[in-house]
mmCIF file of C-alpha atoms and ligand atoms in Angstrom:
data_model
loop_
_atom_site.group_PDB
_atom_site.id
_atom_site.type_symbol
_atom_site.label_atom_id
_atom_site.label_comp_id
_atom_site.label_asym_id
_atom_site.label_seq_id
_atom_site.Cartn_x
_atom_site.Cartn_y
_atom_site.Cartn_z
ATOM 1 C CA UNK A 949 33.885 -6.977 82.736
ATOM 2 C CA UNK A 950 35.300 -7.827 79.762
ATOM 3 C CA UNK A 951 33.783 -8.179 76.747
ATOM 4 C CA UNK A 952 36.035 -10.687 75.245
ATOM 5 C CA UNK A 953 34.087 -13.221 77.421
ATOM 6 C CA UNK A 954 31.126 -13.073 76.345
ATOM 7 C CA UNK A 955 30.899 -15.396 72.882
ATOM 8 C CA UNK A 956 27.492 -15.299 71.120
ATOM 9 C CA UNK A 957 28.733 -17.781 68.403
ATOM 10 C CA UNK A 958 28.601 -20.399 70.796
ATOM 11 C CA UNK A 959 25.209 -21.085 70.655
ATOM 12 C CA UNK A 960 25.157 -21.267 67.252
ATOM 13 C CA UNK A 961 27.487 -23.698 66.522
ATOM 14 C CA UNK A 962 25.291 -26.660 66.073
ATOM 15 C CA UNK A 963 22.217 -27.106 64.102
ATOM 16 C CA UNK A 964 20.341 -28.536 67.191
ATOM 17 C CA UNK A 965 21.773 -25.980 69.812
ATOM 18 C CA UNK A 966 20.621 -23.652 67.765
ATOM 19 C CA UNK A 967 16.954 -25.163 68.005
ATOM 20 C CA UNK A 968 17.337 -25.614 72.207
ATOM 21 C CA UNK A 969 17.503 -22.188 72.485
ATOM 22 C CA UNK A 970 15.384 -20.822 69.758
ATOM 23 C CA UNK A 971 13.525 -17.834 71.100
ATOM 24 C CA UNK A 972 10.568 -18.058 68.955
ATOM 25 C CA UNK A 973 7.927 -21.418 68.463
ATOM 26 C CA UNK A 974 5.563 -21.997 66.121
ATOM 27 C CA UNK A 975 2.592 -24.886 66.001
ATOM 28 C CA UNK A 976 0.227 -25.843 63.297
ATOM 29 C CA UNK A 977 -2.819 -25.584 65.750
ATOM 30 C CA UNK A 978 -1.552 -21.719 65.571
ATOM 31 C CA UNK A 979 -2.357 -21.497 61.980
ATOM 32 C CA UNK A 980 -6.044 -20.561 60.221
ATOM 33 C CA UNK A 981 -6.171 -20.552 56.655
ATOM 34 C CA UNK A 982 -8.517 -18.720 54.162
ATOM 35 C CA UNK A 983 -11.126 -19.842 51.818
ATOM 36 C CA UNK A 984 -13.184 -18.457 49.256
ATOM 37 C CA UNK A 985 -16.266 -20.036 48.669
ATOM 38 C CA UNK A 986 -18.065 -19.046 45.401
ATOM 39 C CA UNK A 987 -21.976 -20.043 45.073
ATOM 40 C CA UNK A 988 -22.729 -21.899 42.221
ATOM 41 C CA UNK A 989 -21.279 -25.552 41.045
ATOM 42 C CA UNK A 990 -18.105 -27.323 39.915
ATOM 43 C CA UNK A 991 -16.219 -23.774 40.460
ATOM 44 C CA UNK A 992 -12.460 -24.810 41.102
ATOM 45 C CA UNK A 993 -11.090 -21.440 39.784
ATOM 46 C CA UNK A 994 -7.031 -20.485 40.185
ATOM 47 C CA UNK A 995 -7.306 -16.532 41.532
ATOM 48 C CA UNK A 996 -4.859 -14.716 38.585
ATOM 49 C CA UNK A 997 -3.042 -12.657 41.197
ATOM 50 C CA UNK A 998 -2.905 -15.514 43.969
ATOM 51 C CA UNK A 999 -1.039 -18.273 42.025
ATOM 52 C CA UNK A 1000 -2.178 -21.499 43.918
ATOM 53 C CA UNK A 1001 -5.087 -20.190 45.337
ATOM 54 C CA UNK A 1002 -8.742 -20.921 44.491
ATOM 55 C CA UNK A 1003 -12.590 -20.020 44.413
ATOM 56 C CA UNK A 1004 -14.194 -23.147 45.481
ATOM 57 C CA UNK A 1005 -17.842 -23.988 45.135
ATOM 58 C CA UNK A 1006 -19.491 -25.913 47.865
ATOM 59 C CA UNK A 1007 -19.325 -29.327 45.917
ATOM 60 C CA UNK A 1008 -15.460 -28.991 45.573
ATOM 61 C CA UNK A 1009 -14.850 -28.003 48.911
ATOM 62 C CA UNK A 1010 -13.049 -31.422 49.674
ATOM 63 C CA UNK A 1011 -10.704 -30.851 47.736
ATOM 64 C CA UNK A 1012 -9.346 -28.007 50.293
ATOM 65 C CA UNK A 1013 -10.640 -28.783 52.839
ATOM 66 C CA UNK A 1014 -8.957 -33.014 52.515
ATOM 67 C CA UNK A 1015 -5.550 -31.128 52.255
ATOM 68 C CA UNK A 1016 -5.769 -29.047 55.308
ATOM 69 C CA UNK A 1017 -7.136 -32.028 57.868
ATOM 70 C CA UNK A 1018 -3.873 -33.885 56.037
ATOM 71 C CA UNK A 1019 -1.486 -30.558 57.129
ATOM 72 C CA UNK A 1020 -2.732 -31.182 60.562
ATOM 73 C CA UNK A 1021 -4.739 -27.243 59.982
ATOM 74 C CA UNK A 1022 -8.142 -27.293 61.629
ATOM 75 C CA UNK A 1023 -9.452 -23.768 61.606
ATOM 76 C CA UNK A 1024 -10.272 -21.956 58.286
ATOM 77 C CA UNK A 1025 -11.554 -18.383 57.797
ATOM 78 C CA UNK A 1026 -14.405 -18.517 55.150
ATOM 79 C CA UNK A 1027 -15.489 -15.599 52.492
ATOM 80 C CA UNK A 1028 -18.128 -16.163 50.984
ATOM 81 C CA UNK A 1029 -18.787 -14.789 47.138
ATOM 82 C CA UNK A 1030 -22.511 -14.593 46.147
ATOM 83 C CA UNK A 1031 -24.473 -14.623 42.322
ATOM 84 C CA UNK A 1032 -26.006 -11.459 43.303
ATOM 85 C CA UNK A 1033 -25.048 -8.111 44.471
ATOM 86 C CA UNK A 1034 -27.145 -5.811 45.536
ATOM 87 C CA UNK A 1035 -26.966 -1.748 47.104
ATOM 88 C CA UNK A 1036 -27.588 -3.463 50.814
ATOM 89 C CA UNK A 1037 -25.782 -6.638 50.154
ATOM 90 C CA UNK A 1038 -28.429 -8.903 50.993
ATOM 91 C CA UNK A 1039 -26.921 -12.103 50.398
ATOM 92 C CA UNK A 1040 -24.771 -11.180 53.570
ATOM 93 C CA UNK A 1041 -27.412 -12.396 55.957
ATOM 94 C CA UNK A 1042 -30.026 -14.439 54.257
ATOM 95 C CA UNK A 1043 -30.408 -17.449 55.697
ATOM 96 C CA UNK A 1044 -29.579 -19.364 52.154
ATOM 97 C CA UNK A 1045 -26.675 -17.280 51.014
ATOM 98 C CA UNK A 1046 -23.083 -18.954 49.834
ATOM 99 C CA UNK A 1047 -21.524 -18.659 53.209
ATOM 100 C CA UNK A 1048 -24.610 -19.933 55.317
ATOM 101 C CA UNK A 1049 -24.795 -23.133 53.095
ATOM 102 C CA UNK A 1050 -21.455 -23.794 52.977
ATOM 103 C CA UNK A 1051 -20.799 -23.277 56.836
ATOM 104 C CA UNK A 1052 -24.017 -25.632 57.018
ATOM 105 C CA UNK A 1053 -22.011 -28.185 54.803
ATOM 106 C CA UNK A 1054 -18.575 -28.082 56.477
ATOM 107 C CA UNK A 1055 -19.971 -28.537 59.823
ATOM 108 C CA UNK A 1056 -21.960 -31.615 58.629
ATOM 109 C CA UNK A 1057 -19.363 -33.036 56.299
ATOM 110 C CA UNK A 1058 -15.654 -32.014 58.456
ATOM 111 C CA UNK A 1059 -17.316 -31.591 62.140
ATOM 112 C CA UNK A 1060 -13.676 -31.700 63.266
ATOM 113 C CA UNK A 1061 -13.300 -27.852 61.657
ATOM 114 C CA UNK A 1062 -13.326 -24.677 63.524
ATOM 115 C CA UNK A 1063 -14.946 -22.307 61.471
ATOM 116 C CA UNK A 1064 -14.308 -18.732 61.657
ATOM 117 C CA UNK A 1065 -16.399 -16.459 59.090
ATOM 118 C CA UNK A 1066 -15.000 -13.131 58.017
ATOM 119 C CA UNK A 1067 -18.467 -10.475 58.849
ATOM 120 C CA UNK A 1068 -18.479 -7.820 55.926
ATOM 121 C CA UNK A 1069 -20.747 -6.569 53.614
ATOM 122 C CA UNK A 1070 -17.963 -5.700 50.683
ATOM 123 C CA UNK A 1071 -17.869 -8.942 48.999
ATOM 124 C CA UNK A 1072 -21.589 -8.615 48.500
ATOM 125 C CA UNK A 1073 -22.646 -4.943 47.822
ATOM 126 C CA UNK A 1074 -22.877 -3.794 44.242
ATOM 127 C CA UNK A 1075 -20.558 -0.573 44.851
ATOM 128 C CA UNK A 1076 -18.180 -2.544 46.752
ATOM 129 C CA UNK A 1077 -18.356 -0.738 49.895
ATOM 130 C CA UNK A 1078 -18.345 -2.891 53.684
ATOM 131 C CA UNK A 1079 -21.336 -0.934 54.746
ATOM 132 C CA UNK A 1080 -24.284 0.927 53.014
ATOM 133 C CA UNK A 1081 -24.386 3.882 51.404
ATOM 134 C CA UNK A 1082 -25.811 7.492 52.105
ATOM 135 C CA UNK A 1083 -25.157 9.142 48.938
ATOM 136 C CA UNK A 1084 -21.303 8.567 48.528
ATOM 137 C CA UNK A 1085 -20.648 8.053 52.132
ATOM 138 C CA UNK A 1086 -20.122 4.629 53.548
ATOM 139 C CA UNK A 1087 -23.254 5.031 56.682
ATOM 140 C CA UNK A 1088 -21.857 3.919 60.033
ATOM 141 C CA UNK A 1089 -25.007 3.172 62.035
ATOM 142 C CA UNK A 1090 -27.417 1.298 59.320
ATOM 143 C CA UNK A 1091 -24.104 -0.482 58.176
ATOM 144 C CA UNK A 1092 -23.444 -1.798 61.415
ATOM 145 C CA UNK A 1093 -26.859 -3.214 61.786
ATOM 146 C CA UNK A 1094 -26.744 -5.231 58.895
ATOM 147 C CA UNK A 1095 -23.279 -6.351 60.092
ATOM 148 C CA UNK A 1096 -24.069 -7.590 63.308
ATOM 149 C CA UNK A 1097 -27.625 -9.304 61.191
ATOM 150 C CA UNK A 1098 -24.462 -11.045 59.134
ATOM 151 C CA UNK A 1099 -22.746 -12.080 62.085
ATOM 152 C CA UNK A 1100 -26.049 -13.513 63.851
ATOM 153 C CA UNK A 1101 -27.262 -15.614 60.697
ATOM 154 C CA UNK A 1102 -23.520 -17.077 60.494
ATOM 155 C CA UNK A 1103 -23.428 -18.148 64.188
ATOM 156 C CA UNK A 1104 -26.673 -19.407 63.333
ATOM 157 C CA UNK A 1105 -26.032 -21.877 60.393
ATOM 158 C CA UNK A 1106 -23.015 -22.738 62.779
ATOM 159 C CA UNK A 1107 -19.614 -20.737 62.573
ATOM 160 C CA UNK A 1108 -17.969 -21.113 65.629
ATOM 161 C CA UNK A 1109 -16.483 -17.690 65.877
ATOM 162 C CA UNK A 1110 -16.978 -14.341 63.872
ATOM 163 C CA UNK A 1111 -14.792 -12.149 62.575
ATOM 164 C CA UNK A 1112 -15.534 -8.141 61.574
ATOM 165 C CA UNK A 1113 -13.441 -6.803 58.742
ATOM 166 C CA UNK A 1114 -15.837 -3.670 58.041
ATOM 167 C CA UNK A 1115 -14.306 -0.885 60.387
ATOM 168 C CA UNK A 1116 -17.173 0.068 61.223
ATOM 169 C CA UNK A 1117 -17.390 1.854 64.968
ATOM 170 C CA UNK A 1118 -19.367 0.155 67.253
ATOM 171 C CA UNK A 1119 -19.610 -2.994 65.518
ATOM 172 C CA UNK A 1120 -18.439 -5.390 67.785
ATOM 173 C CA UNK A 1121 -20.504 -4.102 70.570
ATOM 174 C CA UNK A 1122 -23.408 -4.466 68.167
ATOM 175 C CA UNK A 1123 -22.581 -7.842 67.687
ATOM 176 C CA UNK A 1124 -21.764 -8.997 70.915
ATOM 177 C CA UNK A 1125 -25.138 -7.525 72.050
ATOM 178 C CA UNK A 1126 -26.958 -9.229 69.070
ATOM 179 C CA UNK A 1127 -25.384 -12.549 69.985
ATOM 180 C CA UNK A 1128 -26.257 -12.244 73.935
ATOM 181 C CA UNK A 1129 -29.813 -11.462 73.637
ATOM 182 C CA UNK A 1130 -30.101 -14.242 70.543
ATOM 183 C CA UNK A 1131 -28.500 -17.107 73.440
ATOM 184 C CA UNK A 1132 -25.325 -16.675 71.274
ATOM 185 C CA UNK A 1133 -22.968 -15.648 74.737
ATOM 186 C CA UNK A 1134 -20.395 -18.221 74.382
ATOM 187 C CA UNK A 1135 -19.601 -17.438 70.706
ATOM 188 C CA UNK A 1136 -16.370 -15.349 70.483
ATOM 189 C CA UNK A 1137 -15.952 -12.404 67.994
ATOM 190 C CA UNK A 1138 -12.447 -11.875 66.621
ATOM 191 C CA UNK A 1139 -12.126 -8.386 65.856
ATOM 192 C CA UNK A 1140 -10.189 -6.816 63.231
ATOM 193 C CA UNK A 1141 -8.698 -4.212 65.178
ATOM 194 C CA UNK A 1142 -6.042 -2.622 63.853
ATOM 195 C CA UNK A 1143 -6.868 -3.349 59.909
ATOM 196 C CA UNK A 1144 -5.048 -0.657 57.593
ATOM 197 C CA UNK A 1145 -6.298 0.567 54.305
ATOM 198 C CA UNK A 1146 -3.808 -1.363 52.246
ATOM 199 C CA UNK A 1147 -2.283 -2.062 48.780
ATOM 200 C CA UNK A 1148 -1.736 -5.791 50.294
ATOM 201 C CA UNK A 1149 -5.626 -6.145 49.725
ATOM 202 C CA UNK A 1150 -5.287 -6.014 45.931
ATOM 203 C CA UNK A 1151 -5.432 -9.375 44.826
ATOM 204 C CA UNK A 1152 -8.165 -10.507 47.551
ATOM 205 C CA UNK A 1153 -10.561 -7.804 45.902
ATOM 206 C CA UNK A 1154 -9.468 -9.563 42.814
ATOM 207 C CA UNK A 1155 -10.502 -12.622 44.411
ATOM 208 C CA UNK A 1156 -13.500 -11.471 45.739
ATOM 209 C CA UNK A 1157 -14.646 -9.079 43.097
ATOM 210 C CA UNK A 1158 -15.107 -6.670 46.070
ATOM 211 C CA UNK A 1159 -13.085 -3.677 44.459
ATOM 212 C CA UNK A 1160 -15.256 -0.301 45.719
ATOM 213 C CA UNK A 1161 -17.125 0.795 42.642
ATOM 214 C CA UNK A 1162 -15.905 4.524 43.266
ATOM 215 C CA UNK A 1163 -13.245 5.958 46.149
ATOM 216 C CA UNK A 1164 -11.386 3.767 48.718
ATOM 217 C CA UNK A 1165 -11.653 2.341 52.131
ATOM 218 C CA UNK A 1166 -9.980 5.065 53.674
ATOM 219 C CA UNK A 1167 -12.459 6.594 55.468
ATOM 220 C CA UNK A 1168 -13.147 3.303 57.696
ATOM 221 C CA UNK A 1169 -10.027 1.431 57.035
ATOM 222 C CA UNK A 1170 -7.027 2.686 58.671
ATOM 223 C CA UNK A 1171 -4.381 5.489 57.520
ATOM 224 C CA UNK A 1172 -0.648 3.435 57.869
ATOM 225 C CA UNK A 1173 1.043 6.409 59.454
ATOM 226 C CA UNK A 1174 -0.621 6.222 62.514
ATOM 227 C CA UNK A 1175 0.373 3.647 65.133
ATOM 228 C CA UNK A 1176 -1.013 4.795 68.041
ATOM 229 C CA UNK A 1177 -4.577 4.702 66.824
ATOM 230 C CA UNK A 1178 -4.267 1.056 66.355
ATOM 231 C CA UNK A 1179 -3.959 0.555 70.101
ATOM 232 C CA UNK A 1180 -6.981 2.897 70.640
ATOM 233 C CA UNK A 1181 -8.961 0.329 67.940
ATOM 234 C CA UNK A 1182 -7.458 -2.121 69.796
ATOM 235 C CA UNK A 1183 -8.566 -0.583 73.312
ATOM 236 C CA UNK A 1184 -12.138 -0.081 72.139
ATOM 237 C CA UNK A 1185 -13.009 -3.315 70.580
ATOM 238 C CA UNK A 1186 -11.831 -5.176 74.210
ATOM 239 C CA UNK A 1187 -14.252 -2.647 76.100
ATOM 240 C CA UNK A 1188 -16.904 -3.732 73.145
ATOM 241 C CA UNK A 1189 -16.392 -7.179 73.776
ATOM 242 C CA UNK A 1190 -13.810 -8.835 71.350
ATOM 243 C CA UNK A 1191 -11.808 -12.029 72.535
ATOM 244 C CA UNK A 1192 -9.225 -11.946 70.331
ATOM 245 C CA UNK A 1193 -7.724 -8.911 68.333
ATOM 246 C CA UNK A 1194 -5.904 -8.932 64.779
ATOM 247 C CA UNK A 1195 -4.029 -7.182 63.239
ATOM 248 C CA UNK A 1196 -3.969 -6.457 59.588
ATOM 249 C CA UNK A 1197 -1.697 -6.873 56.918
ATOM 250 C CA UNK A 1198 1.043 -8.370 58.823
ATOM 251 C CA UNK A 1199 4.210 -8.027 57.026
ATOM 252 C CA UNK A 1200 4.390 -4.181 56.746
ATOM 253 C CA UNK A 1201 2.910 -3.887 60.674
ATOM 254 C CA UNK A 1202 4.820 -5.818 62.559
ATOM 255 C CA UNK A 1203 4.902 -2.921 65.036
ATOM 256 C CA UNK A 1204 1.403 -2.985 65.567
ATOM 257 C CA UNK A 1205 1.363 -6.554 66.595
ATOM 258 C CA UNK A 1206 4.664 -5.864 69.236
ATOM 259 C CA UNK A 1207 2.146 -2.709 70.513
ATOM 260 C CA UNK A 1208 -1.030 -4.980 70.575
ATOM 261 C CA UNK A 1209 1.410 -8.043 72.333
ATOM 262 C CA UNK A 1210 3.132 -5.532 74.792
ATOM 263 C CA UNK A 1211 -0.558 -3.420 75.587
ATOM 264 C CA UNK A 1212 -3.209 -6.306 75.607
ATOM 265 C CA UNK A 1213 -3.388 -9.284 77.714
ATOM 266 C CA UNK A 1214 -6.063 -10.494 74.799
ATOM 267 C CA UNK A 1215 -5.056 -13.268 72.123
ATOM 268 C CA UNK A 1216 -3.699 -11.732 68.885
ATOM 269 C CA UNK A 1217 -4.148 -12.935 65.557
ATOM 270 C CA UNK A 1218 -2.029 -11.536 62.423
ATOM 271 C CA UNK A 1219 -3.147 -11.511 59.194
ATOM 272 C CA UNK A 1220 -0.793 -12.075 56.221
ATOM 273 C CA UNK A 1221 -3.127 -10.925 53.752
ATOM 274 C CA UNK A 1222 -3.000 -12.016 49.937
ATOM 275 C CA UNK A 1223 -0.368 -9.118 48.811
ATOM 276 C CA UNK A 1224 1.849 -10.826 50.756
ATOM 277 C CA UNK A 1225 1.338 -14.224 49.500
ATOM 278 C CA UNK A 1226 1.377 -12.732 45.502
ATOM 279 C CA UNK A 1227 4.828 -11.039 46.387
ATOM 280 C CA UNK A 1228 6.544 -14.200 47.852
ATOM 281 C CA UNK A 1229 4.941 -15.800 44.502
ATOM 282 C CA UNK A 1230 5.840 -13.716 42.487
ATOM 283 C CA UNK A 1231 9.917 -13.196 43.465
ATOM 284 C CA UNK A 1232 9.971 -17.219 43.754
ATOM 285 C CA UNK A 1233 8.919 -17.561 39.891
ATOM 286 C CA UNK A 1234 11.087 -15.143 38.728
ATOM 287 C CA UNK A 1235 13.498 -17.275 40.446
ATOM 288 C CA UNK A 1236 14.606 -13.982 42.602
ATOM 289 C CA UNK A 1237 14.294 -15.582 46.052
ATOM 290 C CA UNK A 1238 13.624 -19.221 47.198
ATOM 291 C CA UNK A 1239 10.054 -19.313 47.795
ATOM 292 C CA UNK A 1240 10.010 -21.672 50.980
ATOM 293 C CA UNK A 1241 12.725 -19.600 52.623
ATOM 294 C CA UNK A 1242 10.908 -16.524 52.682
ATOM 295 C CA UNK A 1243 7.599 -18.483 53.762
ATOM 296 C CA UNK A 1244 9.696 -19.420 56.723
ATOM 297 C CA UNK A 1245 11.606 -16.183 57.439
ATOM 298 C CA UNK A 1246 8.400 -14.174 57.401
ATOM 299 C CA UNK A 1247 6.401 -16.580 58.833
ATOM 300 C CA UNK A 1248 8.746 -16.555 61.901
ATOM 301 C CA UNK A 1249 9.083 -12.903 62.097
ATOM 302 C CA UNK A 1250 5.011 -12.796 62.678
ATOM 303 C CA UNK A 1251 5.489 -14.833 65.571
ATOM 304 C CA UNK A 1252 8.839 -13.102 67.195
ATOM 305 C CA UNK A 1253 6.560 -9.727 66.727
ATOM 306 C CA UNK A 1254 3.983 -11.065 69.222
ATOM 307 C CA UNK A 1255 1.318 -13.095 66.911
ATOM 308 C CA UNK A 1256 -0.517 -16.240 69.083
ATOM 309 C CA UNK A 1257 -1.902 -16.954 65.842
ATOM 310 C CA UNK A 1258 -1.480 -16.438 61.622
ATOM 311 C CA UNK A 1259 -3.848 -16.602 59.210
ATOM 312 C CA UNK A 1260 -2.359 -17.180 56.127
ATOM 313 C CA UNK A 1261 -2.718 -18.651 52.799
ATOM 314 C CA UNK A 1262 0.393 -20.331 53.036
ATOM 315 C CA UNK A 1263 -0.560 -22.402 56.143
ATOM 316 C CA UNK A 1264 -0.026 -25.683 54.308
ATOM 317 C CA UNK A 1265 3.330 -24.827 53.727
ATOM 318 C CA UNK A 1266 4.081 -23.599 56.590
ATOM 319 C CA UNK A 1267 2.872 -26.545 58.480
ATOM 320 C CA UNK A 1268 4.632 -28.224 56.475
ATOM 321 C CA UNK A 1269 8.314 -26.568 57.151
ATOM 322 C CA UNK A 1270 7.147 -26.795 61.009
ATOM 323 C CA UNK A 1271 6.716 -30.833 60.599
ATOM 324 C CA UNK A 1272 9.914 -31.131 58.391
ATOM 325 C CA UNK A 1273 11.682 -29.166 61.352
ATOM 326 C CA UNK A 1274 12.618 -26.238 59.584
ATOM 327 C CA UNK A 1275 10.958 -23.632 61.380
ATOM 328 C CA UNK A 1276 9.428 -23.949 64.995
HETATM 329 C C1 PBG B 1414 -13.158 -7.279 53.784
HETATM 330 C C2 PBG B 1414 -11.860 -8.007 53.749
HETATM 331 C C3 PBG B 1414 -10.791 -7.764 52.911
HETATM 332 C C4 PBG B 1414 -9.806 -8.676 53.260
HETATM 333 C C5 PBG B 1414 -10.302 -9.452 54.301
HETATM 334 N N1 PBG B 1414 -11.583 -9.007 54.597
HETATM 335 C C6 PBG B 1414 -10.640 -6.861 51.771
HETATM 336 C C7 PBG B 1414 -10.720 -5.416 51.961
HETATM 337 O O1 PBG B 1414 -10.817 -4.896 53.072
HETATM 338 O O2 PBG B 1414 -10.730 -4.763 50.918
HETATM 339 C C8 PBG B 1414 -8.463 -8.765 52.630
HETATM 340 C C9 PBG B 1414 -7.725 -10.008 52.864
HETATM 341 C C10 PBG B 1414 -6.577 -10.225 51.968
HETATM 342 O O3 PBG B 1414 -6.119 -9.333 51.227
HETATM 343 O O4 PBG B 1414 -6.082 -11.354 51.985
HETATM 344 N N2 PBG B 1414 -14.207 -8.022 53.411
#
């Protein structure tokens, strides 16, 4: 055979050829974006390191929230930042805390949002940790009690799915137990599987104010030279009882999601964390790169790696180059 008849060009001749036989499709119902909600009032606040992004209290939630049902974007992933920190992070499950009330106010106010709640006890601790303390260790069995007492009073005030961040072992069977005995069977949990201990989390923690006190994550979060141990987080949180997996950043582990597509029959969720969305921001205004190109070109590349889904901080724009016809 020879070579010389074989001409890849010719499918790329024409701007909508090259869309017939695009290998790769993306939808807006595919995309979740991220909120923080901070308790207190009239809090609109621009995070420094996330240009663009904000810490909304409950009362200016709309203003979000309008945007997104406008996008055609109807699942969010909520954090929720509390007044008060404490060794056990408390505010994580009371019944009245930031993200309770404010999942009790979406689902009254925008019943046509799926809410998914991120289940960690870092944004409310006082050392910063996701789980509680034995002297300067972060204590796997206590910590995922409270976790799965998080997840429970979410589901609760109404999130429609939960979502682990700790890394924590055993926490998604913990939860999944919690939520079958409590008549919570039909609620899926969306585990963080493979989630890395990464520099990509900087301006989140920023966000957040969820910075460990002392140390890193590294002893529950991830080491990013191992791949294969993602697939065995992966392999343990389907026997636990997750319905969808994730993995975490996205940009930097795009093999992971090709392993987790290729090994796992389960739905898989990437997670473009806010490092990624500061370093797009941050080339565009120094006028390096052109900001809506890259959102594309690595918005695509999450997809062609395996993702079913994105959450992403850039979903409105995204959704927006998929309606324009730029990308999908
Ligand atoms: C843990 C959590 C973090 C993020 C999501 N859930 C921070 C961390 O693990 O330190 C990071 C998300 C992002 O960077 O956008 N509560």
């Amino acid at each position: 055979m020879k070579t010389k008849e074989f001409r890849l060009r010719r499918l790329r001749g024409r701007d909508g050829l090259r869309k017939l036989v695009r290998e790769t499709r993306l939808s807006v119902s595919s995309l979740i974006f991220p909120i923080f909600v901070e308790e207190g009032d009239n809090i609109y606040n621009e995070i420094k390191a996330m240009p663009g992004q904000f810490r909304y209290s409950i009362d200016n939630l709309p203003r979000i929230l309008d945007r997104l049902i406008a996008a055609g974007i109807r699942s969010i992933m909520l954090f929720g930042i509390p007044k008060e920190k404490d060794e056990v992070g408390s505010q994580a499950y009371s019944e009245n805390g930031i993200i309770q009330e404010a999942i009790r106010y979406i689902k009254r106010e925008y019943p046509e949002l799926y809410i998914i709640t991120d289940v960690c006890l870092s944004e409310y601790t006082s050392h910063g940790h996701c789980g509680i303390l034995k002297g300067e260790e972060v204590d796997n069995d206590p910590s995922v009690d409270l976790i799965a007492k998080s997840a429970l009073s979410h589901v609760k005030a109404g999130a429609d799915m939960v979502a682990p961040s700790d890394m924590m072992d055993h926490r998604v069977g913990a939860i999944r137990e919690v939520f079958d005995k409590s008549g919570f069977e039909n609620i899926p949990i969306m585990a963080y599987s493979a989630k890395y201990s990464s520099s990509f989390y900087g301006p989140f923690r920023e966000a957040a104010g969820s910075a460990p006190a002392f140390g890193n994550r590294k002893t529950y979060q991830m080491d990013y030279h191992n791949r294969r141990e993602g697939l065995q987080e992966g392999k343990l949180d389907i026997l636990e009882g997750a319905d969808i997996l994730m993995v975490k950043p996205a940009l930097a582990y795009l093999d992971l999601i090709s392993d987790f597509r290729r090994e796992f029959d389960h739905p898989l969720c990437a997670y473009s964390v806010s490092g990624e969305y500061s370093m797009i921001k941050a080339a565009a205004a120094a006028n390096y790169m052109n900001e809506k190109e890259l959102i594309a070109e690595t918005a695509v590349s999450i997809f062609r790696a395996g993702a079913d889904m994105l959450l992403t901080y850039y979903a409105i724009e995204i959704a927006e180059l998929i309606k324009d016809g730029i990308i999908g």
